[in-house]
Coordinates of C-alpha atoms and ligand atoms in Angstrom, one line a residue:
X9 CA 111.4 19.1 -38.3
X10 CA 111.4 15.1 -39.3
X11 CA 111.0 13.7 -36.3
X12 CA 107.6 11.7 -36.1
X13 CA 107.8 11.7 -31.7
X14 CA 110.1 12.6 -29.4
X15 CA 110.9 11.0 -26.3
X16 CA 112.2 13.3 -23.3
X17 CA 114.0 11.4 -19.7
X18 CA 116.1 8.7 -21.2
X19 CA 116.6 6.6 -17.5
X20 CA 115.8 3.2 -18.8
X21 CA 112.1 3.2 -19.6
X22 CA 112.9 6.5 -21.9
X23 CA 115.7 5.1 -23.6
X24 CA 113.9 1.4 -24.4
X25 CA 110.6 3.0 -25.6
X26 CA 112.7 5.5 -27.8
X27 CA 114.9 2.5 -29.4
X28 CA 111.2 0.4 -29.3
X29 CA 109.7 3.5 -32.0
X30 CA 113.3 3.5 -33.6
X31 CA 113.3 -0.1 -34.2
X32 CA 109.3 0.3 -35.8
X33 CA 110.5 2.4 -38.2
X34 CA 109.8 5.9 -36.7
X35 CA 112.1 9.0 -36.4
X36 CA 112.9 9.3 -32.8
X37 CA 114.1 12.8 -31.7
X38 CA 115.5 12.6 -28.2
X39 CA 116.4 14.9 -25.3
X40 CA 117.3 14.9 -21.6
X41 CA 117.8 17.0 -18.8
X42 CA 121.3 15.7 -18.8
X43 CA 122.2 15.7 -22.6
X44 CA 125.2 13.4 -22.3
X45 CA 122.2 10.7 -21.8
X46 CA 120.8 11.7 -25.1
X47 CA 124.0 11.1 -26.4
X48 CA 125.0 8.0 -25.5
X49 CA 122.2 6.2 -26.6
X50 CA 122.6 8.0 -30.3
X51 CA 126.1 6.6 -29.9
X52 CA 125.3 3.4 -28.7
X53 CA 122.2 2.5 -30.6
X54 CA 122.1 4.8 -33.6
X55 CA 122.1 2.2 -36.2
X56 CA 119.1 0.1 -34.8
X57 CA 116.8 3.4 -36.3
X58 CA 116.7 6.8 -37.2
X59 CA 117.4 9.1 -33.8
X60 CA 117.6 12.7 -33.8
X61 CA 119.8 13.7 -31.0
X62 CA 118.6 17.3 -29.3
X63 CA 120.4 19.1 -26.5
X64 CA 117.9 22.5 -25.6
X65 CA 114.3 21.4 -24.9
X66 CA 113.8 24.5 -28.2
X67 CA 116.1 21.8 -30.5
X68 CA 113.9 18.7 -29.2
X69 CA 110.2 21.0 -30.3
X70 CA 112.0 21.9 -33.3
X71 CA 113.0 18.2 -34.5
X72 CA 109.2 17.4 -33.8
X73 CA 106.7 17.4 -37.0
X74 CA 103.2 18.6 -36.4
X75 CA 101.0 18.1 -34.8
X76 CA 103.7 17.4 -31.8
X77 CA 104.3 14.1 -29.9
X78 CA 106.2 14.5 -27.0
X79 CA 106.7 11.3 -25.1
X80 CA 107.5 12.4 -21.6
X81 CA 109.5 9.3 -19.4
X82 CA 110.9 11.5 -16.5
X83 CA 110.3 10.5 -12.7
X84 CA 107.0 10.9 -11.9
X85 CA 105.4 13.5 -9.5
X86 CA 107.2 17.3 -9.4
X87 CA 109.7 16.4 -12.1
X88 CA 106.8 15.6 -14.7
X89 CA 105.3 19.3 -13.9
X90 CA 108.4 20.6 -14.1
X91 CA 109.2 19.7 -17.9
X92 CA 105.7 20.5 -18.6
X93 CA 106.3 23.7 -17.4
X94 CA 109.5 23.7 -19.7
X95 CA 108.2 22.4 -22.8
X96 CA 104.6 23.9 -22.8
X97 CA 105.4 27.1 -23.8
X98 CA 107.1 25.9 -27.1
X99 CA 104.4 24.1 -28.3
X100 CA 101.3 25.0 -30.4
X101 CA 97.9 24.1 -30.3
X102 CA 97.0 20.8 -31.4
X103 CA 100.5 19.4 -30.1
X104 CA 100.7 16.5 -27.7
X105 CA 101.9 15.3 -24.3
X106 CA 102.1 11.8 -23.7
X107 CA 103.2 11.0 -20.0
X108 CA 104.6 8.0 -19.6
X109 CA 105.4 7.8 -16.0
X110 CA 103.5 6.2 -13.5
X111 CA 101.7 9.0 -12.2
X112 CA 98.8 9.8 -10.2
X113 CA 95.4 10.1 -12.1
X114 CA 94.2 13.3 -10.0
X115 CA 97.4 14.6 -11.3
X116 CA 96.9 13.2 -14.9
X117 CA 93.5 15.0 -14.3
X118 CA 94.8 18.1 -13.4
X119 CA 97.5 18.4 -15.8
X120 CA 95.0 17.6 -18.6
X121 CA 92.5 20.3 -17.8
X122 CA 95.5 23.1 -17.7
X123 CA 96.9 21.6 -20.7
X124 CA 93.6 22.2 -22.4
X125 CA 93.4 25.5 -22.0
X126 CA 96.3 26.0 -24.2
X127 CA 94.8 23.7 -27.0
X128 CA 97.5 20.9 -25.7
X129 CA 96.4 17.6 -25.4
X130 CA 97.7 15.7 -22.8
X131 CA 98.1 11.9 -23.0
X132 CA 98.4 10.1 -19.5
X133 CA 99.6 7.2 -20.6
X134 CA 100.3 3.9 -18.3
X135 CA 103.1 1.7 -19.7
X136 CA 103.3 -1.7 -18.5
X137 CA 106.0 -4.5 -18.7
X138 CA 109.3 -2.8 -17.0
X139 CA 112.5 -2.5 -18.8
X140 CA 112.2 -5.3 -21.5
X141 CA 108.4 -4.1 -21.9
X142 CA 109.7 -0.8 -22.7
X143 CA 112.1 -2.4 -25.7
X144 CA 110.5 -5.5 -27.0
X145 CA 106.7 -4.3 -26.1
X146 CA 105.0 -2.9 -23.4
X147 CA 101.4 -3.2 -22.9
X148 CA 99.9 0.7 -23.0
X149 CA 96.9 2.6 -21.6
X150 CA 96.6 5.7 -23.0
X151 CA 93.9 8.3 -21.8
X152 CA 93.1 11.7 -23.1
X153 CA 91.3 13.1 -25.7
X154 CA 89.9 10.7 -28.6
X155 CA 91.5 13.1 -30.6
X156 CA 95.0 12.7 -29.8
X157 CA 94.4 8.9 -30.0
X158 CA 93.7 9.2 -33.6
X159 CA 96.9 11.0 -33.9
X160 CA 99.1 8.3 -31.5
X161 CA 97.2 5.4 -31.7
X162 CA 98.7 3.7 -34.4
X163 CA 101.9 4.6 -33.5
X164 CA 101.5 3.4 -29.9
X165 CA 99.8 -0.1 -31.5
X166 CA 102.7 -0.3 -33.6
X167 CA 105.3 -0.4 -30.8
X168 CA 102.8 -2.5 -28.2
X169 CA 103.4 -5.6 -27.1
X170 CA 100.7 -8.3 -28.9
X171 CA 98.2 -10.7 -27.8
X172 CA 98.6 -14.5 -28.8
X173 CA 95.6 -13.5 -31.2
X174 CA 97.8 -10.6 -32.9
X175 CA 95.9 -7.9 -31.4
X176 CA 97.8 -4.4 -30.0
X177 CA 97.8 -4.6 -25.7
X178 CA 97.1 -1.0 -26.4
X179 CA 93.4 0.9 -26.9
X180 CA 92.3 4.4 -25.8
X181 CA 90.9 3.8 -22.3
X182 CA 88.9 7.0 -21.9
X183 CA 89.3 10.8 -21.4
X184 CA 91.9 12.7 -18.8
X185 CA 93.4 10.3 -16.2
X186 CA 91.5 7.0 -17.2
X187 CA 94.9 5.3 -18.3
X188 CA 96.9 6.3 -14.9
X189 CA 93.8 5.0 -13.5
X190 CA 93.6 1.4 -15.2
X191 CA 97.5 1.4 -14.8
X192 CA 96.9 2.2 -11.1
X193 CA 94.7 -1.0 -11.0
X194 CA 96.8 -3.4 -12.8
X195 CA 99.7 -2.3 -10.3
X196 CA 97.0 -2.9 -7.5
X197 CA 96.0 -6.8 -9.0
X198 CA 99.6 -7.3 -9.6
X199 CA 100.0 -6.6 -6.0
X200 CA 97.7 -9.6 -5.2
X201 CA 98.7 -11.9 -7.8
X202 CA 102.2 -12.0 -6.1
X203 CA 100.9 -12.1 -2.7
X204 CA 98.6 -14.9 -3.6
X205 CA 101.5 -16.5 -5.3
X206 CA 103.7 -16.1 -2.2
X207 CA 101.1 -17.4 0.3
X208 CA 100.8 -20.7 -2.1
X209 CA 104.4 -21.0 -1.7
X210 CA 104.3 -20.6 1.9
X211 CA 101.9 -22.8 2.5
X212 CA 103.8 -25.6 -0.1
X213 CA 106.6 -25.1 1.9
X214 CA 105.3 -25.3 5.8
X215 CA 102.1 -27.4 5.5
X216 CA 103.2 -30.0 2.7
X217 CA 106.7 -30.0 3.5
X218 CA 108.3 -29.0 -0.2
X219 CA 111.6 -27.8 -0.9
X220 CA 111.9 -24.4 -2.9
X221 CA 113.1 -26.7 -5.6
X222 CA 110.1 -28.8 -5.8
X223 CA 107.8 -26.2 -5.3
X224 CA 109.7 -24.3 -8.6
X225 CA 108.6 -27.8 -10.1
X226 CA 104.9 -27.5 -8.9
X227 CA 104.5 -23.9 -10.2
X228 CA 105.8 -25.0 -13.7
X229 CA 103.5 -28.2 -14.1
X230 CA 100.9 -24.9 -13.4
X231 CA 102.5 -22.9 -15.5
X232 CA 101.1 -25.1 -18.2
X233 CA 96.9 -24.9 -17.2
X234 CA 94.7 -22.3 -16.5
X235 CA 97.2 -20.1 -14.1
X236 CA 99.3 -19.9 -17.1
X237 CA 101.1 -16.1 -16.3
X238 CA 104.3 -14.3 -16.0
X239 CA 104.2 -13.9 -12.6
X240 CA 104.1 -18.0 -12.4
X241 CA 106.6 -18.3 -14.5
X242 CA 109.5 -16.2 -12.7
X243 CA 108.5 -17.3 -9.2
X244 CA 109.5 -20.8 -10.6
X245 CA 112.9 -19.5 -12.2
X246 CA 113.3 -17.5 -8.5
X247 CA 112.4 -20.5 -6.5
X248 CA 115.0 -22.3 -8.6
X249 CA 118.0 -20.1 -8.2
X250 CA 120.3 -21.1 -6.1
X251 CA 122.7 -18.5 -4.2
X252 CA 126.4 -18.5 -5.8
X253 CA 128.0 -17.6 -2.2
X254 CA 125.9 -20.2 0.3
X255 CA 124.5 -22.6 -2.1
X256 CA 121.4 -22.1 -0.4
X257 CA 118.0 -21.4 -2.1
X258 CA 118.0 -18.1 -3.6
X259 CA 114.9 -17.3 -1.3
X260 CA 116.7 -18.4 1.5
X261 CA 119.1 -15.2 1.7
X262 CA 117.0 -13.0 0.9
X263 CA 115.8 -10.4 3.7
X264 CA 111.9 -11.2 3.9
X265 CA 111.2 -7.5 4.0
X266 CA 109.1 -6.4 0.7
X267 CA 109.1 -2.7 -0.4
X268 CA 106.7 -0.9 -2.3
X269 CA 107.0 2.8 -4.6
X270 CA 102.9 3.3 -3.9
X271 CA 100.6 2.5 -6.7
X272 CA 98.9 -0.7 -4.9
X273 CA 98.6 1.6 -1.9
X274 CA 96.7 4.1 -4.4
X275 CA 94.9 1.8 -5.6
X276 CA 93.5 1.1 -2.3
X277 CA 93.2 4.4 -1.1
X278 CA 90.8 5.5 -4.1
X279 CA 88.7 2.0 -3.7
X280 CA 88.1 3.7 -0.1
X281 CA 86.8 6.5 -1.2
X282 CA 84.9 5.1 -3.9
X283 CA 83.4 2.5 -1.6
X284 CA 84.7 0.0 -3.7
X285 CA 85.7 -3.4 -1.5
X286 CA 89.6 -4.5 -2.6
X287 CA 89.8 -6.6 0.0
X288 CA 92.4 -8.7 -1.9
X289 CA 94.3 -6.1 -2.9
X290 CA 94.4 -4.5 0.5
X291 CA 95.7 -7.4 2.2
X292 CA 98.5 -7.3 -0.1
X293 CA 99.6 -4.2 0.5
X294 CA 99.3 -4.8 3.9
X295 CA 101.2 -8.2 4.0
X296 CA 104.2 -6.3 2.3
X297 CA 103.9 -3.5 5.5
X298 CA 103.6 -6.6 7.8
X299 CA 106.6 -7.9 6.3
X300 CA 108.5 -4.3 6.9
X301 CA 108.1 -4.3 10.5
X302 CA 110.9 -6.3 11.6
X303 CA 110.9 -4.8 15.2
X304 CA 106.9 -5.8 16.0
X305 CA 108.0 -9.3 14.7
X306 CA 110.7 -9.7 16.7
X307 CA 109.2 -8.5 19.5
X308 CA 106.1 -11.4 18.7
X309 CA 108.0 -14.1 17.7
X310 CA 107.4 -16.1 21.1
X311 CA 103.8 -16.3 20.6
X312 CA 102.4 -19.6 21.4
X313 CA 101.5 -21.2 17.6
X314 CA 100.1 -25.0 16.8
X315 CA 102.1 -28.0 17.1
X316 CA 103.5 -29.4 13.3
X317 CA 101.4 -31.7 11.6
X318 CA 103.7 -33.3 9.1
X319 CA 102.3 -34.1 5.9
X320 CA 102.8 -38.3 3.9
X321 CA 104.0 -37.7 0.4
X322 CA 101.0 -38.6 -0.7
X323 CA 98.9 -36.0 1.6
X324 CA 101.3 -33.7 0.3
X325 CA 100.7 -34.2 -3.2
X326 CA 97.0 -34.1 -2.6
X327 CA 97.4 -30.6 -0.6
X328 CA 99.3 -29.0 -3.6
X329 CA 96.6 -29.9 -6.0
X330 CA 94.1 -27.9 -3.6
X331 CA 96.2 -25.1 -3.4
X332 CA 96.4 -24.4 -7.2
X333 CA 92.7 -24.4 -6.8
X334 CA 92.2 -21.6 -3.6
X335 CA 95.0 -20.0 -5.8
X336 CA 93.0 -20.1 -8.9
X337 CA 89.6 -19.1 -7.1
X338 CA 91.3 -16.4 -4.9
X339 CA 92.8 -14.8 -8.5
X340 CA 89.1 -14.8 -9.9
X341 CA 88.5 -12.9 -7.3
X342 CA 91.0 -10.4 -6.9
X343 CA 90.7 -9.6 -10.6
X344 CA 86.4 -9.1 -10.5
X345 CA 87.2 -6.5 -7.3
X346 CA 90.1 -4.7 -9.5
X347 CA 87.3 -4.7 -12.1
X348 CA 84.9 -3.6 -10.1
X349 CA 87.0 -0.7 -9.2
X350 CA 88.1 0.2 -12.9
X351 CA 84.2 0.4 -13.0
X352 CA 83.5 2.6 -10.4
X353 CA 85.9 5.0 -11.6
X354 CA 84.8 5.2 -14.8
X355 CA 81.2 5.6 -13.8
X356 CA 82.7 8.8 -11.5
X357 CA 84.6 10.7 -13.4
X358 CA 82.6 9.7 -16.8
X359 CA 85.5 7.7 -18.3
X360 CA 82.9 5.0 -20.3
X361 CA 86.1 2.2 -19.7
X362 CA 85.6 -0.9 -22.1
X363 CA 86.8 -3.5 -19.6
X364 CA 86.8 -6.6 -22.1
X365 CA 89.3 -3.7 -24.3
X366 CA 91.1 -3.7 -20.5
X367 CA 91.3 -6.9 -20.2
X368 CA 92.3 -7.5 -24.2
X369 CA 95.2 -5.2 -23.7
X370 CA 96.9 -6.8 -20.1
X371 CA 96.7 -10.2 -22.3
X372 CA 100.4 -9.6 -23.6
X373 CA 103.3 -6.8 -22.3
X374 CA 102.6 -6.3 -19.2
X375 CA 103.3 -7.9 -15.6
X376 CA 100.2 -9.8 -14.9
X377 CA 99.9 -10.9 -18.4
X378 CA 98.2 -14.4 -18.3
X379 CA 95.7 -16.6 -20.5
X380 CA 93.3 -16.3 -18.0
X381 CA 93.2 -12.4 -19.4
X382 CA 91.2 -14.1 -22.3
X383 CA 88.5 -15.7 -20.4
X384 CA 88.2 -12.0 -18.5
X385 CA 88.0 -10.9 -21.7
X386 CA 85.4 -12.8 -23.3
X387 CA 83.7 -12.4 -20.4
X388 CA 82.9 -9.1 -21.1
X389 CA 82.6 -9.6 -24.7
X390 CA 79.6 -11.9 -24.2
X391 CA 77.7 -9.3 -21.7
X392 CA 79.3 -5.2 -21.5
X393 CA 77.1 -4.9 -18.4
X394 CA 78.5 -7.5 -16.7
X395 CA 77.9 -6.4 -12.8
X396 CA 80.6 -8.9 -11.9
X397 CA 82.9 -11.8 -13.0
X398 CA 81.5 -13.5 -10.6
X399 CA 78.3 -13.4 -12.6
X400 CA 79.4 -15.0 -15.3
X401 CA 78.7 -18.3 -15.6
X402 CA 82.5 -19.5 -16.7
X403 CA 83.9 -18.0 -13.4
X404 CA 80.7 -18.9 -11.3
X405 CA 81.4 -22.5 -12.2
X406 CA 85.1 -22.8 -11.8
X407 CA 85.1 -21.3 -8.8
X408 CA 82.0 -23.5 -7.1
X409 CA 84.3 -26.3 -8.5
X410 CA 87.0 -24.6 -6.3
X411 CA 85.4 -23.9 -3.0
X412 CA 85.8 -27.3 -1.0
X413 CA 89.3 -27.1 -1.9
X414 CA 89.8 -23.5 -1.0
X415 CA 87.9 -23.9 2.6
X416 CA 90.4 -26.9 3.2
X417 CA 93.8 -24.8 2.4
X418 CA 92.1 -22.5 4.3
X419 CA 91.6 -24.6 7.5
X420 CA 95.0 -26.3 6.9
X421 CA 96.6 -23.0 6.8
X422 CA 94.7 -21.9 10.5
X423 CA 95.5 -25.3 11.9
X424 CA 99.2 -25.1 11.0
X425 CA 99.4 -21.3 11.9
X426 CA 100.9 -20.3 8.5
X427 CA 99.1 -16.5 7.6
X428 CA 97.0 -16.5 4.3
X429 CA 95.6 -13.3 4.2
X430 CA 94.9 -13.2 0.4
X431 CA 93.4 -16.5 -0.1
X432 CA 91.4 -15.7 3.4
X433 CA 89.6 -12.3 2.5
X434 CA 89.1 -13.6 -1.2
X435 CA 87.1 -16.4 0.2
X436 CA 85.3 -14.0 3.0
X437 CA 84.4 -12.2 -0.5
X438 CA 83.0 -14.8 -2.0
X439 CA 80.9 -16.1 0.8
X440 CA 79.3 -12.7 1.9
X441 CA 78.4 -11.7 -1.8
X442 CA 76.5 -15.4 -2.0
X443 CA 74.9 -14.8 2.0
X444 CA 71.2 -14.7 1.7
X445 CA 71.5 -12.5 4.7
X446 CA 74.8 -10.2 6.3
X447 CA 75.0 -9.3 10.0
X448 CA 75.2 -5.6 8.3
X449 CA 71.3 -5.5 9.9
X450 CA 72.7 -5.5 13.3
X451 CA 75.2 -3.4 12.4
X452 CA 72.2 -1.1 11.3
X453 CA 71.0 -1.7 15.0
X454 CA 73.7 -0.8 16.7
X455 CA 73.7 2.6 14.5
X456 CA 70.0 3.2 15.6
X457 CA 70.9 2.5 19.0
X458 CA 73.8 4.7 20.0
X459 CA 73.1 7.3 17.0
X460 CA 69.4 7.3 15.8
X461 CA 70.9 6.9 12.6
X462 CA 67.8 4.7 11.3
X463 CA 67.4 2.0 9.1
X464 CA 65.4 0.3 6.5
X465 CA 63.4 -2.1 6.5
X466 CA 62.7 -5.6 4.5
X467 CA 58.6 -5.6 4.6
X468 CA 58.0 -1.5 3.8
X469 CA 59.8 1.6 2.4
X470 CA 60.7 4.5 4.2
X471 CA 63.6 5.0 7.4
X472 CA 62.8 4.2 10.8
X473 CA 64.1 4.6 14.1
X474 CA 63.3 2.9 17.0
X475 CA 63.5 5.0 20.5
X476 CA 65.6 2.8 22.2
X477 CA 66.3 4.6 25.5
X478 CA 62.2 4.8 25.9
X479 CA 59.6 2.6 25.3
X480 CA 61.0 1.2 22.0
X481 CA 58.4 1.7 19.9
X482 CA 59.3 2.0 16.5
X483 CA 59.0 6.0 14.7
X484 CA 58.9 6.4 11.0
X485 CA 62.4 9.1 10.5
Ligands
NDP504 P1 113.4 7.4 -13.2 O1 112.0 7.4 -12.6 O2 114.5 7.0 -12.5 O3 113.6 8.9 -13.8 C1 114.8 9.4 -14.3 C2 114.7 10.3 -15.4 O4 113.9 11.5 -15.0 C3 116.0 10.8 -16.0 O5 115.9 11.0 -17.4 C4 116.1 12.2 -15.3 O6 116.9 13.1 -16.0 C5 114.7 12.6 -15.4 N1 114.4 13.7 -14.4 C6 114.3 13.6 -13.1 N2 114.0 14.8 -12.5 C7 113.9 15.7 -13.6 C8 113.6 17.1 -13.7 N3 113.3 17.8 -12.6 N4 113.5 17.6 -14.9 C9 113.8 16.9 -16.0 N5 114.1 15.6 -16.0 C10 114.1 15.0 -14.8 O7 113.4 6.6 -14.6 P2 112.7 5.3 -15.1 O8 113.1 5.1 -16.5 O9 112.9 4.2 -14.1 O10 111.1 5.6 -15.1 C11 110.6 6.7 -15.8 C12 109.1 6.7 -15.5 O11 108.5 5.5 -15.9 C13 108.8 6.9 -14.1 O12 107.6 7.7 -13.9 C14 108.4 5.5 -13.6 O13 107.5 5.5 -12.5 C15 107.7 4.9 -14.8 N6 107.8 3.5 -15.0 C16 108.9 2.8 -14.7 C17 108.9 1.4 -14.8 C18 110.2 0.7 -14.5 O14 110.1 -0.6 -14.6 N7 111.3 1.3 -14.1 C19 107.8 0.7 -15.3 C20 106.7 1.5 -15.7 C21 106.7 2.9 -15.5 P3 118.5 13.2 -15.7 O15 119.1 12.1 -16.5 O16 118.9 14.5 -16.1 O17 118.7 13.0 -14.2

């Protein structure tokens, strides 16, 4: 027994994370269901580290030195509970479980408390940052027991990606499934982020006039201020690409259908039920579902729409610079209500989440790294209790610099009939949290009426109900 982890399902994210330890200076041992995979990266990669190649999943526990660390990269869902099932029984208490699949947290949850039972720790881990994230430096969000993060920690922070500051993008997030969780909610932002992108190109393309080409020009001159971000950065390098077989834009020829594999659905379906509003992360997902339902559009694409409005150059110009602000004010937002989810949760299920350490870690690694991650962080750093990003003063300020801007895109965008869902409910967002007063009270109304569900009142405590199909007098409930 030399190895120092093991890594088990060597698809791509398996095989780059066990070459990423290799390459740090650990002893990899490594195993797959289908052994010739183990193999072939021994074969391939051997001399970039120290591998130990296992064929029976007894071989792969045996290579292991104690306590255990089993990194788990297999397909997420039945698959990961069947090599639990597999490798549980060979291990001892004390040993660890890291799953790095993109799993469910109720599953993390679950796995974690049966796990438990047999003195195993299991490490729900969220790995960030794809393919090349996986090899050069992922960002990681381990949860589990504080325990086994004394045992992996510095072996994860080793093989993390870094911040511009030198600091790990990994941390221990909290107990059970708070990693799948905050993983679940950086999928969900990242969600936005693209959509928000994609409606700023949209609306660069059909209000202002640009071609793909210029617009790949626009999002690097903002590649260079405050939306400084991966995601800028490879929609400019996509926008750019010209097709080999048509010469046409790149984003030309591709079908505008998007697809999804679930995680920013997730992450709306627990904001439901935790009564947190996503609103920008909702419409995302929903955009891509819009997008997928090719026979509704067809059947609506003769729908009466507005008359063009070219743009001058000059208007043009002046239109871009206001959509890099409803872009930047509409990303403030999405990110306080994906914070204000990770809160929830962790007030819930009893997590305790550090959410400037959240935001610290998504600075480098992972797909929505950006420097704006730093302001988040510091953010937090300045007040823990922060109920909201948008009450700190940084963010407040910025985006009241923002709004005229924002509200014009937005009218320019309903004018010219081009859909900007994202900027849209990020700006219906704003403006309800800063209403002195919501129509919610004649919702309230209409509750009393038809159900006698009462309601409170502003001038005195207690719930009333007024007796609407008699003499409407008001009854204390
Ligand atoms: P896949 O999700 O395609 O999974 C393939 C691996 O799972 C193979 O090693 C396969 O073994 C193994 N496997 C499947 N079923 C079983 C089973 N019943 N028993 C044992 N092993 C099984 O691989 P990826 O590398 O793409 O992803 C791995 C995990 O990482 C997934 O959970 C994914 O969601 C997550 N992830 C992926 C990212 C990405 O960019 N791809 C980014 C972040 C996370 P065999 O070779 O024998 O078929």
């Amino acid at each position: 027994s030399s190895a120092q982890i093991g890594v088990t399902g060597l698809a791509v994210m398996g095989r780059n994370l066990a070459r990423n330890f290799a390459r740090n200076g650990f002893t990899v041992a490594v195993h797959n269901r289908t052994a010739a995979k183990a193999r072939a990266l021994v074969d391939e990669f051997g001399d970039e580290g120290d591998f130990v190649y296992t064929e029976t999943a007894k071989e792969f526990v045996a290579a292991l030195e104690r306590p255990r660390r089993l990194v788990v990269m297999v397909k997420a869902g039945e698959p990961t509970d069947a090599v639990i099932k597999e490798f549980a029984p060979l291990l001892e208490p004390g040993d660890m479980i890291v799953d790095g699949g993109n799993a469910h947290f109720a599953d993390t949850r679950r796995r974690e408390r049966e796990l438990r039972e047999l003195g195993i720790h299991f490490v729900g881990a969220g790995v960030s940052g794809g393919e090349e994230g996986a090899l050069n430096g992922p960002s990681i969000m381990p949860g589990g027991s504080a325990e086994s993060y004394a045992a992996l920690g510095p072996m994860l922070e080793k093989i993390s990606a870094k911040a511009a500051d030198g600091s790990p993008c990994t941390a221990h997030i909290g107990p059970d499934g708070a990693g799948h969780f905050v993983k679940m909610v950086h999928n969900g932002i990242e969600y936005a982020d693209m959509q928000l992108i994609a409606e700023a190109y949209q609306l660069l393309r059909e209000v202002a006039g640009y071609s793909p080409a210029e617009i790949a020009d626009i999002f690097r001159t903002w590649n260079r201020g405050r939306l400084d971000s991966y995601l800028i950065e490879i929609t400019a390098e996509v926008l750019a690409h010209v097709d080999a077989a048509t010469g046409k834009p790149f984003v030309d020829v591709v079908a505008d259908r998007a697809e999804q594999k679930g995680t920013g659905r997730w992450t709306v379906q627990i904001a439901l039920d935790l009564g947190v509003p996503v609103s920008g992360i909702a419409e995302a997902v929903f955009a891509r579902s819009v997008s997928g339902h090719t026979d509704l559009r067809a059947a609506s694409r003769g729908l009466a729409g507005p008359a063009a409005e070219p743009l001058s150059d000059k208007e043009a110009a002046a239109f871009a610079d206001r959509v890099e602000q409803a872009l930047y004010a509409s990303k403030i937002v999405s990110y306080t209500q994906g914070f204000h989810e990770i809160a929830a949760g962790s007030a819930e299920y009893g997590w305790d989440i550090d959410l400037g350490a959240v935001a610290s870690i998504w600075r480098g690694g992972c797909i929505i790294r950006a420097a704006f991650l730093d302001r988040i962080r510091a953010a937090y750093d300045a007040r823990a209790d922060l109920p909201s990003l948008l009450a700190d003063e940084g963010f407040a300020r910025e985006i009241g610099a923002a709004q005229d801007d924002w509200r014009a895109v937005l009218v320019a965008a309903t004018r010219q009939g081009v859909p900007a869902p994202g900027f849209a409910a990020a700006l219906a967002y704003y403006d309800a949290l800063r209403a002195e007063r919501l129509p919610a009270a004649l919702t309230q109304g209409q509750r009393d009426y038809f159900g006698a569900h009462t309601y409170r009142r502003t001038d005195r405590e207690g719930s009333f109900h007024t007796l609407w199909g008699g003499d409407r007098s008001e009854v204390e409930a």
